[in-house]
Structures are given as structure tokens and as C-alpha cells.
JSON list of C-alpha atoms in Angstrom, two decimals:
[
{"chain": "A", "resi": 1400, "resn": "ILE", "atom": "CA", "xyz": [-55.77, 137.87, 49.69]},
{"chain": "A", "resi": 1401, "resn": "SER", "atom": "CA", "xyz": [-56.91, 134.43, 50.79]},
{"chain": "A", "resi": 1402, "resn": "TRP", "atom": "CA", "xyz": [-55.35, 131.36, 49.17]},
{"chain": "A", "resi": 1403, "resn": "CYS", "atom": "CA", "xyz": [-52.51, 133.37, 47.58]},
{"chain": "A", "resi": 1404, "resn": "PRO", "atom": "CA", "xyz": [-49.67, 130.82, 47.31]},
{"chain": "A", "resi": 1405, "resn": "ASN", "atom": "CA", "xyz": [-46.96, 133.48, 46.92]},
{"chain": "A", "resi": 1406, "resn": "LEU", "atom": "CA", "xyz": [-47.85, 135.48, 50.02]},
{"chain": "A", "resi": 1407, "resn": "ALA", "atom": "CA", "xyz": [-45.78, 134.78, 53.13]},
{"chain": "A", "resi": 1408, "resn": "SER", "atom": "CA", "xyz": [-45.01, 136.47, 56.42]},
{"chain": "A", "resi": 1409, "resn": "ALA", "atom": "CA", "xyz": [-42.83, 139.22, 54.92]},
{"chain": "A", "resi": 1410, "resn": "GLY", "atom": "CA", "xyz": [-45.56, 140.29, 52.49]},
{"chain": "A", "resi": 1411, "resn": "THR", "atom": "CA", "xyz": [-48.22, 140.20, 55.17]},
{"chain": "A", "resi": 1412, "resn": "ARG", "atom": "CA", "xyz": [-46.01, 142.25, 57.45]},
{"chain": "A", "resi": 1413, "resn": "ALA", "atom": "CA", "xyz": [-45.54, 144.83, 54.67]},
{"chain": "A", "resi": 1414, "resn": "ILE", "atom": "CA", "xyz": [-49.32, 145.09, 54.28]},
{"chain": "A", "resi": 1415, "resn": "LEU", "atom": "CA", "xyz": [-49.79, 145.58, 58.01]},
{"chain": "A", "resi": 1416, "resn": "ILE", "atom": "CA", "xyz": [-47.13, 148.31, 58.11]},
{"chain": "A", "resi": 1417, "resn": "SER", "atom": "CA", "xyz": [-48.25, 150.09, 54.93]},
{"chain": "A", "resi": 1418, "resn": "CYS", "atom": "CA", "xyz": [-52.04, 150.01, 55.25]},
{"chain": "A", "resi": 1419, "resn": "LEU", "atom": "CA", "xyz": [-52.56, 151.65, 58.63]},
{"chain": "A", "resi": 1420, "resn": "LYS", "atom": "CA", "xyz": [-56.32, 152.18, 58.19]},
{"chain": "A", "resi": 1421, "resn": "LEU", "atom": "CA", "xyz": [-57.06, 148.64, 57.07]},
{"chain": "A", "resi": 1422, "resn": "LYS", "atom": "CA", "xyz": [-60.32, 147.37, 58.61]},
{"chain": "A", "resi": 1423, "resn": "ARG", "atom": "CA", "xyz": [-60.52, 143.80, 57.32]},
{"chain": "A", "resi": 1424, "resn": "LEU", "atom": "CA", "xyz": [-57.91, 141.32, 56.21]},
{"chain": "A", "resi": 1425, "resn": "ASP", "atom": "CA", "xyz": [-58.69, 137.79, 55.06]},
{"chain": "A", "resi": 1426, "resn": "LEU", "atom": "CA", "xyz": [-55.64, 135.53, 54.94]},
{"chain": "A", "resi": 1427, "resn": "VAL", "atom": "CA", "xyz": [-57.40, 132.17, 54.73]},
{"chain": "A", "resi": 1428, "resn": "GLY", "atom": "CA", "xyz": [-55.16, 129.31, 53.68]},
{"chain": "A", "resi": 1429, "resn": "ILE", "atom": "CA", "xyz": [-51.89, 131.25, 53.48]},
{"chain": "A", "resi": 1430, "resn": "LYS", "atom": "CA", "xyz": [-49.57, 128.30, 54.07]},
{"chain": "A", "resi": 1431, "resn": "ASN", "atom": "CA", "xyz": [-46.35, 130.36, 54.35]},
{"chain": "A", "resi": 1432, "resn": "LEU", "atom": "CA", "xyz": [-47.73, 132.67, 57.04]},
{"chain": "A", "resi": 1433, "resn": "ASN", "atom": "CA", "xyz": [-46.28, 132.39, 60.54]},
{"chain": "A", "resi": 1434, "resn": "ASP", "atom": "CA", "xyz": [-45.75, 134.40, 63.71]},
{"chain": "A", "resi": 1435, "resn": "ALA", "atom": "CA", "xyz": [-43.01, 136.49, 62.08]},
{"chain": "A", "resi": 1436, "resn": "ALA", "atom": "CA", "xyz": [-45.70, 138.48, 60.25]},
{"chain": "A", "resi": 1437, "resn": "PHE", "atom": "CA", "xyz": [-46.97, 139.82, 63.58]},
{"chain": "A", "resi": 1438, "resn": "ASN", "atom": "CA", "xyz": [-43.87, 139.95, 65.78]},
{"chain": "A", "resi": 1439, "resn": "ASP", "atom": "CA", "xyz": [-43.02, 143.44, 67.01]},
{"chain": "A", "resi": 1440, "resn": "LEU", "atom": "CA", "xyz": [-46.25, 144.84, 65.51]},
{"chain": "A", "resi": 1441, "resn": "LEU", "atom": "CA", "xyz": [-48.48, 143.82, 68.36]},
{"chain": "A", "resi": 1442, "resn": "GLY", "atom": "CA", "xyz": [-49.31, 146.88, 70.42]},
{"chain": "A", "resi": 1443, "resn": "GLY", "atom": "CA", "xyz": [-47.22, 149.17, 68.22]},
{"chain": "A", "resi": 1444, "resn": "ALA", "atom": "CA", "xyz": [-48.62, 152.40, 66.82]},
{"chain": "A", "resi": 1445, "resn": "ASN", "atom": "CA", "xyz": [-47.31, 151.84, 63.29]},
{"chain": "A", "resi": 1446, "resn": "SER", "atom": "CA", "xyz": [-49.39, 148.84, 62.35]},
{"chain": "A", "resi": 1447, "resn": "ALA", "atom": "CA", "xyz": [-52.78, 148.05, 60.87]},
{"chain": "A", "resi": 1448, "resn": "LEU", "atom": "CA", "xyz": [-53.30, 145.68, 63.78]},
{"chain": "A", "resi": 1449, "resn": "ASN", "atom": "CA", "xyz": [-54.54, 148.76, 65.65]},
{"chain": "A", "resi": 1450, "resn": "SER", "atom": "CA", "xyz": [-57.29, 149.52, 63.13]},
{"chain": "A", "resi": 1451, "resn": "LEU", "atom": "CA", "xyz": [-58.31, 146.00, 62.10]},
{"chain": "A", "resi": 1452, "resn": "GLU", "atom": "CA", "xyz": [-61.80, 144.99, 63.05]},
{"chain": "A", "resi": 1453, "resn": "ARG", "atom": "CA", "xyz": [-61.58, 141.56, 61.44]},
{"chain": "A", "resi": 1454, "resn": "LEU", "atom": "CA", "xyz": [-58.59, 139.33, 60.72]},
{"chain": "A", "resi": 1455, "resn": "ASN", "atom": "CA", "xyz": [-59.36, 135.91, 59.28]},
{"chain": "A", "resi": 1456, "resn": "LEU", "atom": "CA", "xyz": [-56.52, 133.42, 59.74]},
{"chain": "A", "resi": 1457, "resn": "GLU", "atom": "CA", "xyz": [-58.43, 130.21, 59.08]},
{"chain": "A", "resi": 1458, "resn": "MET", "atom": "CA", "xyz": [-56.19, 127.38, 57.90]},
{"chain": "A", "resi": 1459, "resn": "CYS", "atom": "CA", "xyz": [-53.02, 129.38, 58.59]},
{"chain": "A", "resi": 1460, "resn": "ASP", "atom": "CA", "xyz": [-51.49, 126.45, 60.43]},
{"chain": "A", "resi": 1461, "resn": "HIS", "atom": "CA", "xyz": [-48.16, 128.10, 61.24]},
{"chain": "A", "resi": 1462, "resn": "VAL", "atom": "CA", "xyz": [-49.57, 131.03, 63.23]},
{"chain": "A", "resi": 1463, "resn": "SER", "atom": "CA", "xyz": [-49.33, 129.92, 66.85]},
{"chain": "A", "resi": 1464, "resn": "ASP", "atom": "CA", "xyz": [-52.08, 129.97, 69.42]},
{"chain": "A", "resi": 1465, "resn": "LYS", "atom": "CA", "xyz": [-49.91, 132.31, 71.48]},
{"chain": "A", "resi": 1466, "resn": "THR", "atom": "CA", "xyz": [-49.90, 134.91, 68.68]},
{"chain": "A", "resi": 1467, "resn": "LEU", "atom": "CA", "xyz": [-53.63, 134.47, 68.12]},
{"chain": "A", "resi": 1468, "resn": "LYS", "atom": "CA", "xyz": [-54.30, 135.17, 71.80]},
{"chain": "A", "resi": 1469, "resn": "VAL", "atom": "CA", "xyz": [-52.20, 138.34, 71.70]},
{"chain": "A", "resi": 1470, "resn": "ILE", "atom": "CA", "xyz": [-53.93, 139.62, 68.54]},
{"chain": "A", "resi": 1471, "resn": "LYS", "atom": "CA", "xyz": [-57.44, 138.79, 69.85]},
{"chain": "A", "resi": 1472, "resn": "LEU", "atom": "CA", "xyz": [-59.58, 140.73, 67.41]}
]
């Protein structure tokens, strides 16, 4: 999904909620992505964040270091 100009936090959040067995997600260069995509999903059972083995957030400048530390994949 990298470099998709129409994807934002709400769409990313929908992916994380809907695709519970997702193993890899590349979101490189998603300029509209921010912490809201991950809020309340961290540590929850109903999120792909539990199954992800790789999450690439390169050049996602609006995802904070704090969120990255909590995700720590």
C-alpha cells in the first residue's frame, strides 16, 4: 500500500481491524498517516498489530516516536 496518496489514518485503522491475520504491512510514504491509526489498537485483541511480523513506516513523518516505541515490531 506504500505511496498511496489517498490512504490516511482511518483507512489504515480499518485495515488493522479487518485483517486480523495480516503478517506484513508496508506503509512507506503515507503522508496522511498519524498516531490515530494505532490509538486504542495497541495491545488489543481485535487488531492485526498482534499478528504483524513486519510493519514498515518509513517516511511516515506524522507517526510519533512514542507510538513507534509502543508498536515495536
